[in-house]
Short mmCIF file of C-alpha atoms and ligand atoms in Angstrom, two decimals:
data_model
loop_
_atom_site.label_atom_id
_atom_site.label_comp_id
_atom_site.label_asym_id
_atom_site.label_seq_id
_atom_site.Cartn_x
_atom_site.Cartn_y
_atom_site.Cartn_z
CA UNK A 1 21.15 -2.93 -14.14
CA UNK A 2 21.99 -0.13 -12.40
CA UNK A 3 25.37 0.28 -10.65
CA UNK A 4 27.77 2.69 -9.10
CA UNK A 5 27.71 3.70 -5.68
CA UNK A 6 25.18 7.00 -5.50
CA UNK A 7 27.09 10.21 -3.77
CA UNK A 8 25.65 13.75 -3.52
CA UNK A 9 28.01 16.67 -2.74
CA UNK A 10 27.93 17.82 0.69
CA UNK A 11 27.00 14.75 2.14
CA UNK A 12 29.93 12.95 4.02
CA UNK A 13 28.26 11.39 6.41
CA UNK A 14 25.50 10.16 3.84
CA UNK A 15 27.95 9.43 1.61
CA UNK A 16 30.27 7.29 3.98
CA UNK A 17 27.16 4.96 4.84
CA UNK A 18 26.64 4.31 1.05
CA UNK A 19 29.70 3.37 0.67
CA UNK A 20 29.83 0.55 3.41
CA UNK A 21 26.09 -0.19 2.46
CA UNK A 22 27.32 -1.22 -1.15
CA UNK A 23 29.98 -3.25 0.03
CA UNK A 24 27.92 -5.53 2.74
CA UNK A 25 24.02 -4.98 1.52
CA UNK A 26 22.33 -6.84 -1.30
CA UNK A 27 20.88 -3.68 -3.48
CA UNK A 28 17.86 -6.44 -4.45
CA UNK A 29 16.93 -5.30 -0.43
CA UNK A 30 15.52 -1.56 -1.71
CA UNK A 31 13.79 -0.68 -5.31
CA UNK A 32 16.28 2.16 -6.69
CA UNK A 33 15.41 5.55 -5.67
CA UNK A 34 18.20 7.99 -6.88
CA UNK A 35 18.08 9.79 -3.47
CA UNK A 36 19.24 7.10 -1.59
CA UNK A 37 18.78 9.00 1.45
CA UNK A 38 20.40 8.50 4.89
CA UNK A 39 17.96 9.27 7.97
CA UNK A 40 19.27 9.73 11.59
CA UNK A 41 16.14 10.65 12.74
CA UNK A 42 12.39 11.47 12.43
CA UNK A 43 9.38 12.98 13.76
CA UNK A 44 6.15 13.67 12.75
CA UNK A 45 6.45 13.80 8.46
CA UNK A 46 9.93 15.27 8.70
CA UNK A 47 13.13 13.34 8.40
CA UNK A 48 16.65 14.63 8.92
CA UNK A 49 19.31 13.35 7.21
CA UNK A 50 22.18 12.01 9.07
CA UNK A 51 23.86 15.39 7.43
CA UNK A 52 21.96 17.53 9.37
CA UNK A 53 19.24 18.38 6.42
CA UNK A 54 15.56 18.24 6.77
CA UNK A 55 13.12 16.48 4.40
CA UNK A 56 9.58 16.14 4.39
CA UNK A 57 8.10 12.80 3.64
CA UNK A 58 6.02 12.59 1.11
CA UNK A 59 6.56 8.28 0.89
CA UNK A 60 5.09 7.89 5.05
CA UNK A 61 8.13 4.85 4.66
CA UNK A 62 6.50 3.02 1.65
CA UNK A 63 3.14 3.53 3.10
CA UNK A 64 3.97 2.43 6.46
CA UNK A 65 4.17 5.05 9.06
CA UNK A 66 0.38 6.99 8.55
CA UNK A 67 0.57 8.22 12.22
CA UNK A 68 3.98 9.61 10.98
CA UNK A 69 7.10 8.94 12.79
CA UNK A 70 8.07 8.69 16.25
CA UNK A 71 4.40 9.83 17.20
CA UNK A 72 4.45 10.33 20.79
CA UNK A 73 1.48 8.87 21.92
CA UNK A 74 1.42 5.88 20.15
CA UNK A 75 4.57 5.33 21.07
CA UNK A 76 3.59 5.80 25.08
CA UNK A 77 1.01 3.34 24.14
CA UNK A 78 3.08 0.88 22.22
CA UNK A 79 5.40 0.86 25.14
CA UNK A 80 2.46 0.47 27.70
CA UNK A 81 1.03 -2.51 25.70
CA UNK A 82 4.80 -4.07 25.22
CA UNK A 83 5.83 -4.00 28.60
CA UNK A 84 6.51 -7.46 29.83
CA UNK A 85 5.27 -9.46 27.16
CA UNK A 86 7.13 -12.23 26.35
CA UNK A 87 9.11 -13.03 23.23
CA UNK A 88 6.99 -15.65 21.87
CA UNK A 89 5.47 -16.76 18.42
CA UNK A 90 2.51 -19.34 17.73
CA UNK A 91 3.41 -22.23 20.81
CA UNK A 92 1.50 -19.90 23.13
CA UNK A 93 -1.53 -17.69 23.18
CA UNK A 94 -0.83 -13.93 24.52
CA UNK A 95 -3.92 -11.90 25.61
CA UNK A 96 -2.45 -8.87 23.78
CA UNK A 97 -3.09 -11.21 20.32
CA UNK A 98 -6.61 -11.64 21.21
CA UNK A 99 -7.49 -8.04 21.69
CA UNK A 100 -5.89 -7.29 18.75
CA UNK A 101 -7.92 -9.56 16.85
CA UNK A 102 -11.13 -8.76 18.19
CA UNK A 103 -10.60 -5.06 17.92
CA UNK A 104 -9.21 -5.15 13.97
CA UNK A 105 -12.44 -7.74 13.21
CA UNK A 106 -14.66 -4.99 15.09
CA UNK A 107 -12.83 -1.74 12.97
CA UNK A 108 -13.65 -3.41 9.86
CA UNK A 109 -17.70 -2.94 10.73
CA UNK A 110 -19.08 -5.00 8.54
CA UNK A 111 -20.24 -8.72 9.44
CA UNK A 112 -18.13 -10.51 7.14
CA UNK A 113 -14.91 -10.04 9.52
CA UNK A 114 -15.53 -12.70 11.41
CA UNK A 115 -12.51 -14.09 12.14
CA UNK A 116 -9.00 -13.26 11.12
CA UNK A 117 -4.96 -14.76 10.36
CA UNK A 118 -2.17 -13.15 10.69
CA UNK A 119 0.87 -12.62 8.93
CA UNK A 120 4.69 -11.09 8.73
CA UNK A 121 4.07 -9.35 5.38
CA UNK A 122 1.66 -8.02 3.29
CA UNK A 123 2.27 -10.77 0.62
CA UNK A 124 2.48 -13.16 3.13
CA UNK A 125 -1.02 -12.41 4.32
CA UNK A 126 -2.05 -12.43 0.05
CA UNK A 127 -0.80 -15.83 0.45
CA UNK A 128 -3.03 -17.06 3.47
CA UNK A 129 -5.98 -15.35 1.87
CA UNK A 130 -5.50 -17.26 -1.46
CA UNK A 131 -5.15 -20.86 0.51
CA UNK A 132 -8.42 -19.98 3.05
CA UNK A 133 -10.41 -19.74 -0.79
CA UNK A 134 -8.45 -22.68 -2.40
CA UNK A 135 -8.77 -24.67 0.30
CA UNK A 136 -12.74 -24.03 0.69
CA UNK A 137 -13.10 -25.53 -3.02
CA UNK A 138 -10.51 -28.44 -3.86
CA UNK A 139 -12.49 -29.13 -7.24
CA UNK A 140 -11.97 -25.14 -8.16
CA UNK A 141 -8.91 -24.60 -8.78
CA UNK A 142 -8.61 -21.05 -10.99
CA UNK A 143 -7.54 -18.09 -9.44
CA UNK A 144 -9.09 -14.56 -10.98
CA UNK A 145 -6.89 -11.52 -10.57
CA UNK A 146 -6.64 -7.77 -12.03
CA UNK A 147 -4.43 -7.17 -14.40
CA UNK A 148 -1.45 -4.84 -13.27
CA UNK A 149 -1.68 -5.66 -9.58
CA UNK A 150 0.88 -5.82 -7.23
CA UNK A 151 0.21 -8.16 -4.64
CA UNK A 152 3.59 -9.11 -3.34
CA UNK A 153 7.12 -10.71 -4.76
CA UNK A 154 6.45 -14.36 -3.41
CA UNK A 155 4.44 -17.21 -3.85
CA UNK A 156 0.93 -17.34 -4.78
CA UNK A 157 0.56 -13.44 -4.15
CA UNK A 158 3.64 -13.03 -7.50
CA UNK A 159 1.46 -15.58 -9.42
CA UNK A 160 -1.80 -12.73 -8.80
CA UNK A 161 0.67 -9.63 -9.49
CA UNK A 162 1.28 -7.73 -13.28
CA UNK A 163 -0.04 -8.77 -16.15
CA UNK A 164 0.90 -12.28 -17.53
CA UNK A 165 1.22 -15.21 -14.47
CA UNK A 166 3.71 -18.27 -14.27
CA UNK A 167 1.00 -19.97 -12.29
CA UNK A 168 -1.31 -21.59 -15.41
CA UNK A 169 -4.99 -21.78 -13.09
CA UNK A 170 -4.73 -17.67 -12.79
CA UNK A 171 -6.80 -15.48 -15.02
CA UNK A 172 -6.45 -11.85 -15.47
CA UNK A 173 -9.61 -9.69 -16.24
CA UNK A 174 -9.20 -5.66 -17.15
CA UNK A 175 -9.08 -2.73 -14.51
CA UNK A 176 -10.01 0.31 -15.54
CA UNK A 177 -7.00 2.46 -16.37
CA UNK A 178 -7.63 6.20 -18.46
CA UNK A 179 -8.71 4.85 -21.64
CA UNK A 180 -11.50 3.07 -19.70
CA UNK A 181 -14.47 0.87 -21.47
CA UNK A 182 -18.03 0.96 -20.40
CA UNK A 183 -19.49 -1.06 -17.33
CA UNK A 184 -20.56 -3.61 -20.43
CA UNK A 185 -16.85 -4.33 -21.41
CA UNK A 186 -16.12 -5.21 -17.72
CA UNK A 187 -19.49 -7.50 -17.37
CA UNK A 188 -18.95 -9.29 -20.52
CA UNK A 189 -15.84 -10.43 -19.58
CA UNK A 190 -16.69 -11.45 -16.18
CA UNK A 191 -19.57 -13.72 -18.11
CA UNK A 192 -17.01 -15.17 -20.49
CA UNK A 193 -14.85 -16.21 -17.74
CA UNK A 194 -17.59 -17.68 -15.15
CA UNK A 195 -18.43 -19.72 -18.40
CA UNK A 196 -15.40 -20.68 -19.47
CA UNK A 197 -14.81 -22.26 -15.66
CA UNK A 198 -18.20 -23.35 -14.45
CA UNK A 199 -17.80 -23.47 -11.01
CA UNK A 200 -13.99 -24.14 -11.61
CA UNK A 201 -12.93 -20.38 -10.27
CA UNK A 202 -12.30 -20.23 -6.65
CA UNK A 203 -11.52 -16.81 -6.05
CA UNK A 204 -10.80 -13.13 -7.18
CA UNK A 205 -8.41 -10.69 -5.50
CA UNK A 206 -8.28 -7.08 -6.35
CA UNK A 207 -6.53 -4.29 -5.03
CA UNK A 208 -8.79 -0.80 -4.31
CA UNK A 209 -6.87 0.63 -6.91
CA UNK A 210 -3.48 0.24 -8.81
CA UNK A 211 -1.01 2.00 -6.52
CA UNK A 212 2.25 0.09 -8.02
CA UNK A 213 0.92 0.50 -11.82
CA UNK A 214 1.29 4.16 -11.49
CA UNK A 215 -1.94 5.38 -9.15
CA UNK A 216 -5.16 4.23 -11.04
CA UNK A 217 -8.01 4.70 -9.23
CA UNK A 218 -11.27 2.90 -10.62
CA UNK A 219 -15.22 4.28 -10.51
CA UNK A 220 -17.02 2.88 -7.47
CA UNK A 221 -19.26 0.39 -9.87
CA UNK A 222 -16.11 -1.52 -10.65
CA UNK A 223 -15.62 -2.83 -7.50
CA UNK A 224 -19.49 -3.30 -6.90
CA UNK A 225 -19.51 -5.17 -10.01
CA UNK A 226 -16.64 -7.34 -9.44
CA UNK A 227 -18.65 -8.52 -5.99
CA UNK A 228 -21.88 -9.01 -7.52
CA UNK A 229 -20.24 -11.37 -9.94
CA UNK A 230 -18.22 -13.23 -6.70
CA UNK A 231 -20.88 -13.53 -5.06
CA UNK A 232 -23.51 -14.70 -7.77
CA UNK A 233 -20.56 -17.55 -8.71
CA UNK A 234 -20.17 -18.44 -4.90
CA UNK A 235 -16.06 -17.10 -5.74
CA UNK A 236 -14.09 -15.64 -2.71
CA UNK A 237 -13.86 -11.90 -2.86
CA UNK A 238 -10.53 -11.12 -1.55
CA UNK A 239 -9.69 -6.77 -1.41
CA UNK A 240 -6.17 -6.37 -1.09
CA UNK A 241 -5.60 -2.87 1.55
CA UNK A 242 -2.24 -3.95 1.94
CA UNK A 243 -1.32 -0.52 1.24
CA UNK A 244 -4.83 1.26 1.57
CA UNK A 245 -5.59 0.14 5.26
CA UNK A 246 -5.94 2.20 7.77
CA UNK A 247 -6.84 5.66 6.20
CA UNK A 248 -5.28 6.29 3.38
CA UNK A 249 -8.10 6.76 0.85
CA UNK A 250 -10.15 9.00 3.75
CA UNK A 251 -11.91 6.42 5.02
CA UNK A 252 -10.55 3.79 7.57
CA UNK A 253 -10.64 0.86 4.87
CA UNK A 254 -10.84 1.58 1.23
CA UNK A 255 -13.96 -1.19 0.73
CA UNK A 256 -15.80 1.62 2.70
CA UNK A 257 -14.45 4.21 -0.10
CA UNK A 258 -16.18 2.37 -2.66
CA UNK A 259 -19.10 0.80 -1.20
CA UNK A 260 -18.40 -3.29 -0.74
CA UNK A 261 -18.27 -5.69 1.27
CA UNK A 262 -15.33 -8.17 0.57
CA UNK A 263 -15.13 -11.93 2.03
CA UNK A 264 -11.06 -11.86 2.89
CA UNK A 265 -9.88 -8.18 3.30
CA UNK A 266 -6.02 -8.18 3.73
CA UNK A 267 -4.03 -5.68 5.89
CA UNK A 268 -0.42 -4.41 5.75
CA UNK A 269 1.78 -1.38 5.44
CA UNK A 270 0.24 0.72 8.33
CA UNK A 271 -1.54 -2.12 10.04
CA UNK A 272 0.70 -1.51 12.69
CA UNK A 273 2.30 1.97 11.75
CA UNK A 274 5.34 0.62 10.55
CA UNK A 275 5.81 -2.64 13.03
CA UNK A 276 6.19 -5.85 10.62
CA UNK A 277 2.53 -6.74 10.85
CA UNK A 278 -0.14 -8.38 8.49
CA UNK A 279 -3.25 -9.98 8.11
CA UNK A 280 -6.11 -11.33 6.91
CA UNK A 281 -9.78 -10.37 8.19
CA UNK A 282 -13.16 -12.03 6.47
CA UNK A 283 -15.62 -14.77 6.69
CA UNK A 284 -15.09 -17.73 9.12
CA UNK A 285 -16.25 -20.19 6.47
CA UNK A 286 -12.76 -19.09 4.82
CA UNK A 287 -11.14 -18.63 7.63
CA UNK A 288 -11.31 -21.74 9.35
CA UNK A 289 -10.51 -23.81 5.87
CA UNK A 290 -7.04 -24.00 7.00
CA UNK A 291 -6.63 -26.07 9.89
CA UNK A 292 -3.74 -26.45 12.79
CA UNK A 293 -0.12 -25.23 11.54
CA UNK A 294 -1.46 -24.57 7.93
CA UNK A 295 -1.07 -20.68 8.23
CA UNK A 296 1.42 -20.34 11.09
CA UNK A 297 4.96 -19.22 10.91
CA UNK A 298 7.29 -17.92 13.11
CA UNK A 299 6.63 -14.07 13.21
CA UNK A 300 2.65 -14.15 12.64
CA UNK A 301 0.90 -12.81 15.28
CA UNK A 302 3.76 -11.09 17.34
CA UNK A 303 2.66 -10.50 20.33
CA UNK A 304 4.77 -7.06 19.78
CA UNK A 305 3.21 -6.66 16.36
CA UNK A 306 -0.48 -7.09 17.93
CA UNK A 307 1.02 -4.35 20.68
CA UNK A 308 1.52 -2.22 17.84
CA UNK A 309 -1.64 -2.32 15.92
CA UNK A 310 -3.74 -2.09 19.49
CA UNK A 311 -1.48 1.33 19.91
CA UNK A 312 -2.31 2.36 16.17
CA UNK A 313 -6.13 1.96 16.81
CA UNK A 314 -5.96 3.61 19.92
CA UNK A 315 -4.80 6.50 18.09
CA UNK A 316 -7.51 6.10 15.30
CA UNK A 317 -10.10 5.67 17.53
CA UNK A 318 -9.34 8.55 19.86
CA UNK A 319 -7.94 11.25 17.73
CA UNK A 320 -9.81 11.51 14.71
CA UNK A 321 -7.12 10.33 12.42
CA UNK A 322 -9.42 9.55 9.57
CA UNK A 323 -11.46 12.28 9.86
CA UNK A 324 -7.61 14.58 9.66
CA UNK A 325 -7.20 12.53 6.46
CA UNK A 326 -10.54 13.32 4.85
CA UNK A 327 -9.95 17.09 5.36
CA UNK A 328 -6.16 17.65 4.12
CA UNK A 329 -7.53 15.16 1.05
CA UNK A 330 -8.52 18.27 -1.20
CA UNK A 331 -5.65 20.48 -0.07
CA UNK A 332 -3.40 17.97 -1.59
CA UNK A 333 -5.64 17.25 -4.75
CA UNK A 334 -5.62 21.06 -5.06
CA UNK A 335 -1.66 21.55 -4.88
CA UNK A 336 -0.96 18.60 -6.90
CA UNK A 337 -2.83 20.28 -9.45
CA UNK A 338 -1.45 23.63 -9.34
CA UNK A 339 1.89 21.61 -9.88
CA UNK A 340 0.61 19.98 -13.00
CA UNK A 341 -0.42 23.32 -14.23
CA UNK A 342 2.80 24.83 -13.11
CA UNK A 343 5.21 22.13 -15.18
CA UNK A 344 4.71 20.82 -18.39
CA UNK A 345 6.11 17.34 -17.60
CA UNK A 346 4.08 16.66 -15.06
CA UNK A 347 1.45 15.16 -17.35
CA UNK A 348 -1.10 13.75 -14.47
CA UNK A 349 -2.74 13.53 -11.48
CA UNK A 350 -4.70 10.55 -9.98
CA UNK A 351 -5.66 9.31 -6.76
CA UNK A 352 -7.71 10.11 -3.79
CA UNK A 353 -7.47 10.43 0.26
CA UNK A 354 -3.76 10.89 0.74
CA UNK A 355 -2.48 8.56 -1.60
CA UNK A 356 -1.88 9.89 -5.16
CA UNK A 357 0.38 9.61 -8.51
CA UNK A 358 1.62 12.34 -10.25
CA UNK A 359 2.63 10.88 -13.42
CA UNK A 360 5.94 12.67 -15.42
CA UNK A 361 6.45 12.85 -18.45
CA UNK A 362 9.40 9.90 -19.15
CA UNK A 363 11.50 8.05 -16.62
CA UNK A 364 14.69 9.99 -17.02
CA UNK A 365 12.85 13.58 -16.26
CA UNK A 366 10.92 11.61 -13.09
CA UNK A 367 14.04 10.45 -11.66
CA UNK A 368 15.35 13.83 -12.02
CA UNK A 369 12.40 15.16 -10.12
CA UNK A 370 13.04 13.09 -7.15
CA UNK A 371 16.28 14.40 -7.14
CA UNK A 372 16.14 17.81 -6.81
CA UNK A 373 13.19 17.65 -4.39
CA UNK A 374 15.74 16.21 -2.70
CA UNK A 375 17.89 18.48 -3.10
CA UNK A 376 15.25 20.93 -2.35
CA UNK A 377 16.25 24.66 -1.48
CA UNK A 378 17.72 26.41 1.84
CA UNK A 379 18.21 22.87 3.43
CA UNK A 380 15.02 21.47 3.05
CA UNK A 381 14.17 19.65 0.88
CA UNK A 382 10.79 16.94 -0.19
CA UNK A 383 11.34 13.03 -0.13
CA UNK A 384 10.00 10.67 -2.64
CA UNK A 385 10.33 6.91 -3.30
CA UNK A 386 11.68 6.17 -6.84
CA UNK A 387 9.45 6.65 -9.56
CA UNK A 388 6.78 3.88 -9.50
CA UNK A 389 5.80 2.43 -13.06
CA UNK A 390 8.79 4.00 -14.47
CA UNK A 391 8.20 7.67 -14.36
CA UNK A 392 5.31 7.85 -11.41
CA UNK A 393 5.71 9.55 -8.53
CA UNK A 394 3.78 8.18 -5.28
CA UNK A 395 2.52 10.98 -3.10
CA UNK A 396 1.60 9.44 0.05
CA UNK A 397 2.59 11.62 3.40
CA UNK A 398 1.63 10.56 7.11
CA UNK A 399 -2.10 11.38 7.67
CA UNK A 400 -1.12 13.69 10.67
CA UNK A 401 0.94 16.20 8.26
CA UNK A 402 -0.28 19.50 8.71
CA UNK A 403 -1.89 22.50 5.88
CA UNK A 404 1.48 24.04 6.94
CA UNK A 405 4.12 21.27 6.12
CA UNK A 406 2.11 20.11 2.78
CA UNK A 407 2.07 24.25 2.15
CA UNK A 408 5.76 24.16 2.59
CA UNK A 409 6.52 21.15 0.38
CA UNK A 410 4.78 21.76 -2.45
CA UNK A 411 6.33 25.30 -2.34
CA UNK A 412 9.84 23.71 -2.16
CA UNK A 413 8.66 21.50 -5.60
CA UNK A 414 7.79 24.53 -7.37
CA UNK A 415 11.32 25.67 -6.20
CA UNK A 416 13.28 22.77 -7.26
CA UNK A 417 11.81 21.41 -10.31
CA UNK A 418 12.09 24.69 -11.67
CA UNK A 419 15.84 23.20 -11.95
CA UNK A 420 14.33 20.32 -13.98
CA UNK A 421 15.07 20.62 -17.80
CA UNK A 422 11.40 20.36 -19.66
CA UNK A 423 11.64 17.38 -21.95
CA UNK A 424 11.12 18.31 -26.01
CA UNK A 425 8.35 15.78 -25.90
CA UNK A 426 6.25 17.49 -23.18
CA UNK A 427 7.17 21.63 -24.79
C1 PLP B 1 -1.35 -3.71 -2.50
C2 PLP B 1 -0.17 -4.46 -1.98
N1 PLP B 1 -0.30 -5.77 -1.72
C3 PLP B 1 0.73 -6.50 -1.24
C4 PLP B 1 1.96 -5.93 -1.02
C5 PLP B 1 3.09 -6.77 -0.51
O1 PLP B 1 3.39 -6.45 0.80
P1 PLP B 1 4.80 -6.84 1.43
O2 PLP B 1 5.84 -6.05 0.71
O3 PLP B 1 4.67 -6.46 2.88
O4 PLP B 1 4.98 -8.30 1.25
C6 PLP B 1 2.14 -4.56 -1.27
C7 PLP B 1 3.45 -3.92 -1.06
O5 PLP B 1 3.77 -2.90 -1.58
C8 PLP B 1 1.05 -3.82 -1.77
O6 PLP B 1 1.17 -2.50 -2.05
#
């Protein structure tokens, strides 16, 4: 366990709210980043700290904020939308939930999204997506998963996450990682498990790729293959874009990325560009297993949340936002790289759209190189969530960030990890 209150020199301010947060706020709340920085304000892909320094945001909030922050027209719009709706949860129908609906079941463009749930969290809307398949088949009760998912810390969507499961009806089949098998390995495994359950599996839930497991990003055919195999065993085909949604891999929805159609696809993260919103979009047959008060909760369908994800298409829709993604996509792949080839313990680079791992060489030399991007140079410096995996840094800026402010960050990176002490292993 980690403990000790983190301080950086020069920080008072920073420092003071530290303090006060380890005296009153449960550190289970955040995953440990080393920064543990402390924002006053933020705009676009830059953050200030509430020291007066300025960072740019290479984390988009844990995947949250892909319009970036304080955007100014969604904002506008989010206001528009919010004005004078009440404060209300699922006693009452709002028209702002309805248009919500329909237009996140239209943006999906495929006819699958029929109908849709929502939810509070991303795992929450894991959960609702698991109990619309288990619920279609009573007599099926075994849940298929990837192994090294993350799904969520709670309920059925913890029993689908890692590697081994608590839950005793969930299977784990491989996901291609770097030493990946043939198409054949993959196949021959999906066989042995349909025949191991005949007609006993209920569902399968994937993610697009492995963003928690350290950025693993599988061939198209995998995910192709895992839906020809759903769909020739009548098993739900659930794609978890919790954190893919809305951009991310250069496409509005990752299924597009790699060519599929799913039955459930669930939607987090930047659903709503960083308003607590979730849910679940995919065949009514599914959708409508779960009947009155089986799926609601108090915060699902906000009418505030829907406000928020009408404003975030808006901004899709009329400026091009995927389109911004798909063309800053190589200028990242290509400064990532020259990063790699620039320090020996950065030993890899995966991913694709704006969402990418660069994986270091051991924990101790990642956390370090969180740190001094941090730190940065001249006042600026880059921000990073804590090494992922151990020793994997998540690159994942707002869509919107500019050739200039990526140009700027990685050139503050080749600054300050020039500061980082090359690890014997990785000489
Ligand atoms: C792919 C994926 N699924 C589910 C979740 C869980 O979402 P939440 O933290 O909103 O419950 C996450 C969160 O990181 C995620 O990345």
């Amino acid at each position: 366990m980690t403990t000790g209150v983190i301080q950086h020199n020069g920080e008072p301010k920073g420092n003071n709210i530290r303090k006060r947060a380890a005296n009153v706020l449960g550190r289970g709340l955040s995953t440990y980043t080393p920064t543990q920085a402390v924002i006053s304000k933020a705009q676009g892909s830059t953050l200030w700290t509430v020291d007066g320094r300025e960072l740019i945001d290479m984390s988009s909030g844990v995947l949250v904020s892909n319009l970036g922050h304080n955007h100014a027209k969604f904002e506008a719009k989010y206001a528009e939308y919010c004005a004078e709706l009440p404060r209300t949860s699922y006693n009452m129908l709002t028209a702002i939930q309805i248009e919500a609906t329909e237009r996140l079941i239209h943006s999906l463009g495929i006819g699958k999204a029929e109908k849709a749930l929502w939810a509070a969290s991303g795992s929450e809307g894991v959960q609702k997506a698991m109990w619309a398949a288990l619920h279609r088949h009573p007599d099926r009760p075994i849940m298929a998963a990837t192994r090294g998912g993350f799904h969520g810390k709670k309920g059925l969507a913890a029993d689908v996450t890692g590697e081994t499961s608590p839950n005793p009806n969930v299977r784990f089949i491989s996901f291609p990682l770097d030493d990946d098998q043939p198409k054949e390995f993959y196949e021959r495994e999906l066989e042995a498990l349909a025949e191991e359950f005949p007609n006993r599996i209920a569902l399968l839930i994937t993610e697009p790729y492995l963003g928690a497991k350290g950025s693993f990003h599988p061939p198209k055919w995998y995910h192709q293959l895992l839906q020809e195999w759903c769909a020739a065993h009548d098993i739900a085909f659930i794609f978890d874009e919790v954190q893919s949604c809305h951009g991310r891999t250069g496409e509005m929805y990752a299924f597009q990325s790699y060519g599929v159609e799913p039955d459930l696809v669930v939607m987090g993260k930047g659903l709503a560009n960083g308003e607590p919103a979730a849910a679940v979009v995919g065949r009514a047959d599914l959708i409508d297993t779960l009947d009155y008060g089986e799926a609601s909760d108090t915060f699902s369908a906000n009418p505030r949340a829907c406000a928020a994800v009408c404003a975030a298409l808006d901004i899709f829709e009329e400026d091009g936002v995927v389109a911004q993604c798909q063309a800053m996509a190589p200028k990242l792949a290509a400064a990532l790289e020259d990063l790699r080839d620039a320090f020996p313990f950065v030993t890899a680079v995966r991913g694709e759209g704006l969402v990418y791992g660069l994986e270091i060489a051991d924990g101790p030399t990642a956390q370090r190189c969180v740190l001094e991007a941090y730190r940065g140079a001249g006042g600026k410096g880059v921000h990073f969530l804590g090494p992922l995996a151990q020793k994997v840094l998540r690159v994942s800026p707002p869509l919107v960030i500019t050739e200039a402010e990526l140009e700027e960050a990685v050139a503050l990176l080749h600054d300050a990890w020039a500061r980082v002490e090359v690890p014997a292993a990785a000489r």
